[in-house]
CSV table of C-alpha atoms and ligand atoms in Angstrom, one decimal:
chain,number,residue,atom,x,y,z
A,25,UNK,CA,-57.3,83.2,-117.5
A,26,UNK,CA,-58.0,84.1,-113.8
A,27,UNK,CA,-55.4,86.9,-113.0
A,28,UNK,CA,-57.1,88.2,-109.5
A,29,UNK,CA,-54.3,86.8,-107.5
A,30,UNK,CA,-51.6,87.5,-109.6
A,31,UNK,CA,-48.7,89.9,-107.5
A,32,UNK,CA,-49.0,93.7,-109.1
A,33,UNK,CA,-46.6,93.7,-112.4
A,34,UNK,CA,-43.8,96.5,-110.3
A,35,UNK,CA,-43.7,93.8,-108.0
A,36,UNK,CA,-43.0,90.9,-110.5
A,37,UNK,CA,-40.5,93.4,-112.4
A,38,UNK,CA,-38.9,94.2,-108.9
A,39,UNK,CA,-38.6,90.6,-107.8
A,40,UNK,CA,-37.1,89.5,-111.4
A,41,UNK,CA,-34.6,92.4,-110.7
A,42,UNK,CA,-33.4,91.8,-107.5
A,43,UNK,CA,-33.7,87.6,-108.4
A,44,UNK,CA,-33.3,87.2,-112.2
A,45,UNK,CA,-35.7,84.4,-113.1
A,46,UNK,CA,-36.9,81.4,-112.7
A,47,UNK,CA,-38.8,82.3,-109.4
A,48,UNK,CA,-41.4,81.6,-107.6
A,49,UNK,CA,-43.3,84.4,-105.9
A,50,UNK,CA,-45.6,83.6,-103.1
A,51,UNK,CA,-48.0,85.6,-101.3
A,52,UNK,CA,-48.8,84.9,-98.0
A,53,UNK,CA,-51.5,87.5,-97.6
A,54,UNK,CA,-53.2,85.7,-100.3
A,55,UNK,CA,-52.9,82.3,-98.0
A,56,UNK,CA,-54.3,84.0,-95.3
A,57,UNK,CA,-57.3,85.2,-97.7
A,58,UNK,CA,-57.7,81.8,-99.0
A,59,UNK,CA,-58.1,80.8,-95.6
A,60,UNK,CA,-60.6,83.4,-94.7
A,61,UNK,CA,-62.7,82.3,-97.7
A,62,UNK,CA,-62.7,78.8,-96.7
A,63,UNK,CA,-63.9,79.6,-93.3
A,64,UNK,CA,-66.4,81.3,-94.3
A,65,UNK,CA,-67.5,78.9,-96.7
A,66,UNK,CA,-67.6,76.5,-94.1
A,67,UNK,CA,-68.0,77.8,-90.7
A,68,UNK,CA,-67.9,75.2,-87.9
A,69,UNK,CA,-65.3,73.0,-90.2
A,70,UNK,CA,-61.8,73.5,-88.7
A,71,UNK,CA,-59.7,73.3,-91.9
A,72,UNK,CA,-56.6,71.8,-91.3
A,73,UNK,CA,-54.2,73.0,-94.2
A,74,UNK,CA,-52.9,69.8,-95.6
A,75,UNK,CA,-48.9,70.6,-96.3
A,76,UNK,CA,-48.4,68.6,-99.7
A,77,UNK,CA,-49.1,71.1,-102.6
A,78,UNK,CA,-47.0,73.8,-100.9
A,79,UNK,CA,-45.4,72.4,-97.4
A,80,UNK,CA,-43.3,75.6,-97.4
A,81,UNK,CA,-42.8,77.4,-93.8
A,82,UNK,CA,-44.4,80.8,-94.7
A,83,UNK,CA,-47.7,79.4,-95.4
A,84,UNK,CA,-47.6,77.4,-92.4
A,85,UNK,CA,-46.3,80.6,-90.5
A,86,UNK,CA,-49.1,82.7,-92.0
A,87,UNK,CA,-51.9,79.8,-91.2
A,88,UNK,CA,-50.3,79.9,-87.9
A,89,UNK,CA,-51.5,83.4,-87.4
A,90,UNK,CA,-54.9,82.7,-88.7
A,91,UNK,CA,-55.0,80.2,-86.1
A,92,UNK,CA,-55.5,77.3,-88.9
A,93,UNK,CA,-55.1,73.8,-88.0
A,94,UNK,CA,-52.8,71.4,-90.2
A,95,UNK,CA,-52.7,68.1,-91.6
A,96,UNK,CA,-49.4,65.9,-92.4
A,97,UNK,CA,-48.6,62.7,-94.0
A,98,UNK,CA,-44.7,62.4,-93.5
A,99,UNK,CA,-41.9,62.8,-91.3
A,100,UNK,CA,-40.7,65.8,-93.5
A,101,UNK,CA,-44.1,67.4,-93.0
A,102,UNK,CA,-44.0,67.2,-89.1
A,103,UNK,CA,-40.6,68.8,-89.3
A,104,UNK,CA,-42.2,72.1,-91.2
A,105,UNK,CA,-45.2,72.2,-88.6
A,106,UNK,CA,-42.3,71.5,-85.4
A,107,UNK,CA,-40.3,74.0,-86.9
A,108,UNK,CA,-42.8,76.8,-87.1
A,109,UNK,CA,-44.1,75.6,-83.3
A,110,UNK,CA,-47.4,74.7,-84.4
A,111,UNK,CA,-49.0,73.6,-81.1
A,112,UNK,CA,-49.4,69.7,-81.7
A,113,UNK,CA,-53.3,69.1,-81.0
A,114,UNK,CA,-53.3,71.6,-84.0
A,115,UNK,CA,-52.5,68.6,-86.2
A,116,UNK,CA,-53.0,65.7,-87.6
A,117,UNK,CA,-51.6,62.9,-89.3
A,118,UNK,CA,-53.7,61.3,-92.3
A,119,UNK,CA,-51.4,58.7,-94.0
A,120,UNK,CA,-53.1,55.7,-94.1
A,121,UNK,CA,-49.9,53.5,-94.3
A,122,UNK,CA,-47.1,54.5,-91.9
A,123,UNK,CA,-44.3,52.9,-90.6
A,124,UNK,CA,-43.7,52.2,-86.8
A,125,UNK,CA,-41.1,54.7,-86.4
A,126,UNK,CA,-43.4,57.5,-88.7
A,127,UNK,CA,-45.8,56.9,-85.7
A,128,UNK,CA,-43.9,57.4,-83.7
A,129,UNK,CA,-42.0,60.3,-84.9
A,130,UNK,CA,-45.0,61.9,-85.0
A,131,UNK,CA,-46.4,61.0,-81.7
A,132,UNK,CA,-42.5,62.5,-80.3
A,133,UNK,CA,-44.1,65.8,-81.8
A,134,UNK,CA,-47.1,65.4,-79.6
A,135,UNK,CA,-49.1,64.1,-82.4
A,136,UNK,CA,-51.8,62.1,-81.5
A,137,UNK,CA,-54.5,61.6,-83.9
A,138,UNK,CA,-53.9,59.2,-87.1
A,139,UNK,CA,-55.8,57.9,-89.6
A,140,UNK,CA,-56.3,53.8,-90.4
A,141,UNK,CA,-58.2,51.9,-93.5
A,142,UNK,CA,-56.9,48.8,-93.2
A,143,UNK,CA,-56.8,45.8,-90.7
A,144,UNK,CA,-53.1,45.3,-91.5
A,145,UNK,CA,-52.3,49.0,-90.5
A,146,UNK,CA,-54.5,48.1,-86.8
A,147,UNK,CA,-51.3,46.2,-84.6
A,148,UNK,CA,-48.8,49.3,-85.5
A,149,UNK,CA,-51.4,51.5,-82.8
A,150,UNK,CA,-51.5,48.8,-80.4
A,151,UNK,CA,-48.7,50.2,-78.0
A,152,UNK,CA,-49.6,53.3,-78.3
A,153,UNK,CA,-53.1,53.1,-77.7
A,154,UNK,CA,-53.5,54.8,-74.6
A,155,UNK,CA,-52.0,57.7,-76.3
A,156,UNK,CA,-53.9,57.8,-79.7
A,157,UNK,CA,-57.1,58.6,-81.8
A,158,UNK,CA,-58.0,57.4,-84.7
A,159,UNK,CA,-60.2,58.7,-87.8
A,160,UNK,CA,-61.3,55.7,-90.4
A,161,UNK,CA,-60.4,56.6,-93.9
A,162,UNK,CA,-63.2,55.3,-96.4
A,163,UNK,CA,-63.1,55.3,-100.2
A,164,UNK,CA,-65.9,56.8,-102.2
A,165,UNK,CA,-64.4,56.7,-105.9
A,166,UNK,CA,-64.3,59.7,-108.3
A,167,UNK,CA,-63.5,59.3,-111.6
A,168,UNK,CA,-64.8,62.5,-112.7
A,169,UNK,CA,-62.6,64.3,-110.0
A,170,UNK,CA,-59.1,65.7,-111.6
A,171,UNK,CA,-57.3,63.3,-108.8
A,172,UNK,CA,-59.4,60.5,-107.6
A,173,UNK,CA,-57.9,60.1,-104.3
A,174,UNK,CA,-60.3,57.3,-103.2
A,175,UNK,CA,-58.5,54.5,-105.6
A,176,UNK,CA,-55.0,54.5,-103.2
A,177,UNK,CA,-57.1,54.6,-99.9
A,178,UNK,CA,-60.0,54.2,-98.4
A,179,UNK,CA,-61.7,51.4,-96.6
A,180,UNK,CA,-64.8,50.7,-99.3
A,181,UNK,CA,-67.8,51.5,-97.3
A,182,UNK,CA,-69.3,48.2,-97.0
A,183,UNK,CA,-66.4,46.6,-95.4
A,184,UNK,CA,-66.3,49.8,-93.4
A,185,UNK,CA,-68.2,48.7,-89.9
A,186,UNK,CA,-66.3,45.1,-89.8
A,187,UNK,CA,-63.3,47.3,-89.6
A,188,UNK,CA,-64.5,49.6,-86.9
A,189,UNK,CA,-65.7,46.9,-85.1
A,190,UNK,CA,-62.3,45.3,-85.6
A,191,UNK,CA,-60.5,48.2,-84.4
A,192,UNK,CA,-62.8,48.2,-81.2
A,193,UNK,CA,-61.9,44.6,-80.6
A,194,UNK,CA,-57.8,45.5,-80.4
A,195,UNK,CA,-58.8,48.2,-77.9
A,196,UNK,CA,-58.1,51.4,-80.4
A,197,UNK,CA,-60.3,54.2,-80.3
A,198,UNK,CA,-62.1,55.2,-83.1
A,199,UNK,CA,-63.3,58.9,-83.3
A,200,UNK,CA,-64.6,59.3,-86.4
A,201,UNK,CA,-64.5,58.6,-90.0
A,202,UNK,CA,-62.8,60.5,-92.7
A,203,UNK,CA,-62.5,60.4,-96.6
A,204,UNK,CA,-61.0,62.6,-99.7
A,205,UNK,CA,-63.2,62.7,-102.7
A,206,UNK,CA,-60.7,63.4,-105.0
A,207,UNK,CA,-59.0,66.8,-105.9
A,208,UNK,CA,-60.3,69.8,-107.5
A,209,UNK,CA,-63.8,68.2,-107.7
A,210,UNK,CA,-65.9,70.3,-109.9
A,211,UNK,CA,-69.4,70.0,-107.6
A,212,UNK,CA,-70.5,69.1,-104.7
A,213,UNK,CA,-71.9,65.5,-104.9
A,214,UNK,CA,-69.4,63.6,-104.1
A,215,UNK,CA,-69.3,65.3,-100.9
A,216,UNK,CA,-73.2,65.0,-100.4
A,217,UNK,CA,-72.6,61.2,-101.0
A,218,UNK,CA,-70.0,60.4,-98.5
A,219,UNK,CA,-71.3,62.9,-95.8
A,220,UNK,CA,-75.2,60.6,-96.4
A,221,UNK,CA,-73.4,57.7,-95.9
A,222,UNK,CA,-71.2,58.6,-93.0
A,223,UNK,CA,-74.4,59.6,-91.5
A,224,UNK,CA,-75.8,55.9,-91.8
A,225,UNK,CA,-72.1,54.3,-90.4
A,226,UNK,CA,-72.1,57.0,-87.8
A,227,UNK,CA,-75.8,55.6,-86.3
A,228,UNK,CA,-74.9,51.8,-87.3
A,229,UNK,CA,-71.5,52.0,-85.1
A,230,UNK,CA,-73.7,53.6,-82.3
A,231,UNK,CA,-76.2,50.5,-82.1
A,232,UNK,CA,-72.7,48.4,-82.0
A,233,UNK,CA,-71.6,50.7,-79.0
A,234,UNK,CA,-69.6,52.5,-80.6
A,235,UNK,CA,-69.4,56.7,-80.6
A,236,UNK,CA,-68.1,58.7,-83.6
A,237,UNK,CA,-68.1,62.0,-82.8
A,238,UNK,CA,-65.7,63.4,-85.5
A,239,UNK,CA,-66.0,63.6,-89.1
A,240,UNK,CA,-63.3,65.0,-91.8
A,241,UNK,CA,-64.5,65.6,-95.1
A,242,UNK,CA,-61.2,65.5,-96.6
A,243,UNK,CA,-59.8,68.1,-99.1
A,244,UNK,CA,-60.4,68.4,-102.9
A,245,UNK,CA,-62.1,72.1,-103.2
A,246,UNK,CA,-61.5,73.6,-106.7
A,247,UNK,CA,-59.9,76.7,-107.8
A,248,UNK,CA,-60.0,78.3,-111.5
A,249,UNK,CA,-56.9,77.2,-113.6
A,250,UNK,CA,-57.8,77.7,-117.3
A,251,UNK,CA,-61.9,77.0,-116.6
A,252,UNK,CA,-64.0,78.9,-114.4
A,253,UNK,CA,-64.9,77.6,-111.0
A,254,UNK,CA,-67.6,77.6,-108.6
A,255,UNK,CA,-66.6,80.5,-105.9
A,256,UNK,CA,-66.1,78.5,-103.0
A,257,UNK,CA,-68.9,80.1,-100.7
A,258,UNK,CA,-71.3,78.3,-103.6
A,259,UNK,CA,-69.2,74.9,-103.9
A,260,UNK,CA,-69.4,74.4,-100.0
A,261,UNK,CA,-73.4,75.7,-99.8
A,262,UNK,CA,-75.0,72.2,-100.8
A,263,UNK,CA,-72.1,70.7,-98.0
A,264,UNK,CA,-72.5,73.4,-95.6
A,265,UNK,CA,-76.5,72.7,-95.6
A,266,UNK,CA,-75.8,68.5,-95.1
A,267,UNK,CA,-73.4,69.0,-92.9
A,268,UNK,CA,-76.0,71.2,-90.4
A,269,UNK,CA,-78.4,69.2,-91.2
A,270,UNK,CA,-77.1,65.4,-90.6
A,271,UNK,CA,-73.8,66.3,-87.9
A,272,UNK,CA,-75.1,68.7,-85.6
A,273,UNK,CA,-72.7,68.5,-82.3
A,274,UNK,CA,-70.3,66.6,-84.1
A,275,UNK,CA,-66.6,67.8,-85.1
A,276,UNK,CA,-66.2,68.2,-88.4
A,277,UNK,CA,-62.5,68.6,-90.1
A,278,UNK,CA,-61.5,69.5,-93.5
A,279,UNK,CA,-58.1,69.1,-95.3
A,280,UNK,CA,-57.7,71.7,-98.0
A,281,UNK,CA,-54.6,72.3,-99.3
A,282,UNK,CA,-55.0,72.7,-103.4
A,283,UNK,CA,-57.5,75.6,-102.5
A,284,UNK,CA,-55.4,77.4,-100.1
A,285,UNK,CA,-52.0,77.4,-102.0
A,286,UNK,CA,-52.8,77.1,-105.4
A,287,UNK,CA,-53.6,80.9,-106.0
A,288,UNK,CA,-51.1,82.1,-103.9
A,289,UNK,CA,-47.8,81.7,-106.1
A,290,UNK,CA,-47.0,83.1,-109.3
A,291,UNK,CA,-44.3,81.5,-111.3
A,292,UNK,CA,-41.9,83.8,-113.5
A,293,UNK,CA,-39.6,82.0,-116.1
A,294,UNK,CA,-37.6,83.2,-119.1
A,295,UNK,CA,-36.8,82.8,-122.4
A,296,UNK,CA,-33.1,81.3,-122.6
A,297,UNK,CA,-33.6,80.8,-126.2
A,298,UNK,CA,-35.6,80.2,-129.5
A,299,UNK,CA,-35.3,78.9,-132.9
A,300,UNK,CA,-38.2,77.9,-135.8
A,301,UNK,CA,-38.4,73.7,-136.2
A,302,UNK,CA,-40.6,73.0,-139.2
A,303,UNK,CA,-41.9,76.5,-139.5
A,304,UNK,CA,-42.8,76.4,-136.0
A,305,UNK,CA,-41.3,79.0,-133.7
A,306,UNK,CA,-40.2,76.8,-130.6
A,307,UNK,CA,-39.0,78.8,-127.1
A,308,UNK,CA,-36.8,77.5,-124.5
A,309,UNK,CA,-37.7,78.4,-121.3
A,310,UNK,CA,-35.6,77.9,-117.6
A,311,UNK,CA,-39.0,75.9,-116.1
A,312,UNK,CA,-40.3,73.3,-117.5
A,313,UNK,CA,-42.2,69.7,-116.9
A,314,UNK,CA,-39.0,68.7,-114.9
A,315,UNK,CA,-39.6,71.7,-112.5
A,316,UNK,CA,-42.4,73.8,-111.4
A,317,UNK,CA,-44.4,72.8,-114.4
A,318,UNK,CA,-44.5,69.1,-113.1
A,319,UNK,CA,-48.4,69.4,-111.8
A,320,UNK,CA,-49.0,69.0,-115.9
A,321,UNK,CA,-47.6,65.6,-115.1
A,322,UNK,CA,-48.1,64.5,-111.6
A,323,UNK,CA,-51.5,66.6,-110.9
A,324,UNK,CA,-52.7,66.3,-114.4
A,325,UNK,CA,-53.1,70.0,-114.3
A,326,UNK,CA,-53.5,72.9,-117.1
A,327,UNK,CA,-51.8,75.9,-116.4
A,328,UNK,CA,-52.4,79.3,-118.1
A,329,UNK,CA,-49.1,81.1,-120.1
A,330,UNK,CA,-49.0,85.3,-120.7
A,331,UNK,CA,-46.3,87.2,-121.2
A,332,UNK,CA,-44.7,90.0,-118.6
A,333,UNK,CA,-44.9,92.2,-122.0
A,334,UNK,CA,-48.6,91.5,-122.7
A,335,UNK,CA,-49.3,92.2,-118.5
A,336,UNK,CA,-47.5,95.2,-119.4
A,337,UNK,CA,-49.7,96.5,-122.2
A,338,UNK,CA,-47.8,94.8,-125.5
A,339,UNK,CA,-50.2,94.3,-128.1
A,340,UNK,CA,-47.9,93.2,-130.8
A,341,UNK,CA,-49.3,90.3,-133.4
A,342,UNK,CA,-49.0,86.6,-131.9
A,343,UNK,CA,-47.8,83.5,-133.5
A,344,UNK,CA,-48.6,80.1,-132.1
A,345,UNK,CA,-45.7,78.6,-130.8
A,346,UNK,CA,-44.3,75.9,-129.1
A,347,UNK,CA,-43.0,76.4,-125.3
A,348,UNK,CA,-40.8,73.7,-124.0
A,349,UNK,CA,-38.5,73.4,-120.8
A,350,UNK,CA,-35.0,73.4,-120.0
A,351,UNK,CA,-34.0,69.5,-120.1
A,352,UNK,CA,-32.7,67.2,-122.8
A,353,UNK,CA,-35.4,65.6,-122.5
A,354,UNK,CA,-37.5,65.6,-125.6
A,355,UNK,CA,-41.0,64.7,-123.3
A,356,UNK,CA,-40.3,68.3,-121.9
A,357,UNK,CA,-42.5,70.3,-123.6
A,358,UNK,CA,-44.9,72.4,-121.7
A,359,UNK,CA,-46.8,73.9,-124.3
A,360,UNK,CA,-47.8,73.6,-128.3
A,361,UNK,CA,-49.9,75.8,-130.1
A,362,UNK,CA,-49.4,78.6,-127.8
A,363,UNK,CA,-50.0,82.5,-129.2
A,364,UNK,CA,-47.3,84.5,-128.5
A,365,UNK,CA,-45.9,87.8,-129.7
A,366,UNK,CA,-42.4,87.7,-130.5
A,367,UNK,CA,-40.0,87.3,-127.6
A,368,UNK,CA,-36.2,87.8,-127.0
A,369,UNK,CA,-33.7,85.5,-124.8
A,370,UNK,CA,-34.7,87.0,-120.9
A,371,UNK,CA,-38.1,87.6,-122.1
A,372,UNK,CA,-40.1,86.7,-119.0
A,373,UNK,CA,-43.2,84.0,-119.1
A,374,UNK,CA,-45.9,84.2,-116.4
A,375,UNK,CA,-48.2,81.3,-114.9
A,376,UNK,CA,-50.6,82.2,-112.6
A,377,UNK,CA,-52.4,79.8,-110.0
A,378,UNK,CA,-49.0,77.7,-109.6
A,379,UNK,CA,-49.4,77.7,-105.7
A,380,UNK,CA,-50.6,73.6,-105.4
A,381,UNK,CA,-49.0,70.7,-106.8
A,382,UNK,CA,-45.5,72.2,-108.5
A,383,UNK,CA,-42.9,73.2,-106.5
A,384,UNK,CA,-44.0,70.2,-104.5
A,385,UNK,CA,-43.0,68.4,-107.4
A,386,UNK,CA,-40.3,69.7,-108.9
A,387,UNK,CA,-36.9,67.6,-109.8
A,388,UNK,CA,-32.9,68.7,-110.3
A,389,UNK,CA,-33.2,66.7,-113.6
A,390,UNK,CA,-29.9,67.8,-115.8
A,391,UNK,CA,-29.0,69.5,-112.6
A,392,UNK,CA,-31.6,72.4,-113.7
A,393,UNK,CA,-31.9,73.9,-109.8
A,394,UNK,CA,-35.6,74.0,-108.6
A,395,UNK,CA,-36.8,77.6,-108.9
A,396,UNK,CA,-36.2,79.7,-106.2
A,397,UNK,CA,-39.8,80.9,-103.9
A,398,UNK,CA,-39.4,84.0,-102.8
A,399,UNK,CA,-41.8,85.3,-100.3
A,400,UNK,CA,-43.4,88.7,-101.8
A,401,UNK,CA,-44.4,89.9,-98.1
A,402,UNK,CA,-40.6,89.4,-97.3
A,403,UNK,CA,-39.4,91.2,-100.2
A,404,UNK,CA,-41.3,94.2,-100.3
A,405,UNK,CA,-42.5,95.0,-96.8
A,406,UNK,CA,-45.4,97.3,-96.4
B,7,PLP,C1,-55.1,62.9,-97.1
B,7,PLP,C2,-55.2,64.1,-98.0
B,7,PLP,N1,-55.7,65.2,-97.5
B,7,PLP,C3,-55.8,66.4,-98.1
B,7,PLP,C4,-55.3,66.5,-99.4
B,7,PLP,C5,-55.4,67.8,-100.1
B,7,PLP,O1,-56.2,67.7,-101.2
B,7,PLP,P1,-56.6,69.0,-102.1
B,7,PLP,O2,-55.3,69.6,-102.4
B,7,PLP,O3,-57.3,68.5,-103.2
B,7,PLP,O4,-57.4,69.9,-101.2
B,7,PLP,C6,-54.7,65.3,-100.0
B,7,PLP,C7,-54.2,65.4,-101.4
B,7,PLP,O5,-53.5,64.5,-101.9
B,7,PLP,C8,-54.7,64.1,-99.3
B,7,PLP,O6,-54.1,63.0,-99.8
């Protein structure tokens, strides 16, 4: 269980206090050491924090001061970055499939570089294309990738030249090329492959008379969940290397978001009530797959489960049990087989590592609120 960025136990206790629980504590001083990691993992890469695990205005505020650039893919995202006054050449927009009026809501922003990987998607830039960049979006599957990203979107690469050349031929400007390998990628050789590549489209769109000079590598950098992970200074060595060695002079853009967020929130829930099913002890918890929990679903992630009691030095026998969520729903159940000591109603439940991926995809199902985020650095001041 990786516990380093879990908030200090007085501080969960005072939270839960103040709060009662479910809640949500973030830490934007862990943000802002995320970001500091991934910089110097990558130095050179401008990492443009990309909203969608956590689009919540205190990591954008705290990315702000970091100086971070940021990435958006709806209208609701350009509000969070307009809102916090994130200077517009800061960002950029990397839905592949937008709307006329998403455009141009984001070009009333003052945002001005988009992404394409289609020759349907082409016409919507057309009257804006004084005004606009664009990035090419290419596919490079990964099915060992939690999330392959590259089965949505993604111009496959040998299509990937017509479709510049296309673009060129509508009068668009094409800057560079872009691509996601899939989230939470456990090595780096997906990466190696689409950087190689890029290389060769990079010098074939050059003999056509065309000049890239920007490449985004996308997001998809790990974190430890229940399995230990590369530390990110080794996970980005092997890119950090290609990179130097096959883009010199060239801009090169990252979209991490799973990396930067997911450490930084803590979720506390509690026990509303208990009984034994079979001879199984089952608990009934305020959170569950409808609410914070939903990554399980949505971002096929596994999330880790320990007691405030144990934190707090309980080492009372444990009994595998069963933890399942609020709802009616008999689908929400978070947990089976889970040791446990014995726990009261307001007993509290702690996940660690909930930052990416969970309030981001949390529903009101049987009008169960979403859980509160409360904003540690807010709370308790230093
Ligand atoms: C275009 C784009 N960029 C960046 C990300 C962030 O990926 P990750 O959280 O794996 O870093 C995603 C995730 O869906 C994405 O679709």
């Amino acid at each position: 269980m990786y516990l380093a960025t879990l908030p200090p136990v007085t501080t969960i206790r005072t939270c839960i206090e103040r709060h009662g629980a479910p809640l949500l504590l973030l830490s934007t001083e862990v943000v802002r050491n995320q970001y500091r990691a991934f910089r110097a993992a990558l130095p050179g890469v401008e990492p443009h924090y990309a909203l969608k695990p956590l689009p919540h205005p205190a990591v954008v505020a705290a990315l702000d001061q970091e100086q971070a650039w940021f990435d958006v893919c709806s209208n609701g995202e350009v509000d969070v970055v307009r809102q916090q006054s994130i200077a517009p050449g800061r960002i950029i927009h990397t839905h592949p499939i937008k709307r006329d009026s998403d455009i141009r809501y984001a070009l009333d922003a003052g945002i001005t570089t988009f992404v394409f990987d289609n020759p349907y998607e082409l016409p919507k830039f057309i009257p804006y294309a004084d005004r606009i960049q664009l990035l090419m979006r290419l596919s490079f599957r990964s099915p060992e990738a939690i999330v392959d990203l590259s089965y949505k979107f993604g111009v496959q690469p040998h299509e990937a030249l017509d479709l510049l050349l296309k673009a060129q031929g509508m009068g668009l400007t094409v800057r560079g090329l872009a691509f996601h390998v899939g989230s939470q990628c456990s090595n780096a050789g997906k990466y190696l492959e689409a950087i190689g590549f890029c290389r060769r489209l990079f010098s074939l769109a050059a003999l056509e008379g065309i000049t890239l000079d920007t490449l985004d590598i996308g997001g998809g950098f790990p974190v430890p969940y229940t399995e230990p992970m590369l530390p990110i200074q080794d996970f980005c060595a092997p890119i950090r290397n290609e990179l130097e060695r096959t883009f010199p002079g060239v801009r090169l853009i990252a979209e991490p978001g799973r990396f930067i967020s997911a450490p930084a929130m803590t979720l506390v829930s509690s026990v509303m009530g208990k009984s034994d099913r079979n001879g199984v002890r089952w608990y009934y918890l305020d959170e569950g797959l409808y609410g914070s929990y939903s990554g399980k679903l949505y971002d096929h992630c596994d999330y880790s489960v320990i007691t405030l009691r144990e934190l707090e030095g309980d080492e009372s026998p444990r009994q595998r049990a069963v933890v399942a969520g609020p709802t009616c729903d008999s689908v929400d159940v978070v947990y089976e087989g889970i040791p446990l000591p014995d726990l009261a109603p307001g007993d509290c439940i702690i996940s660690p590592m909930m930052g990416a991926y969970t309030a981001a995809s949390a529903t009101e199902f049987n009008f169960f609120p979403k859980t509160r985020i409360v904003v540690i650095e807010e709370e308790l001041p230093q």
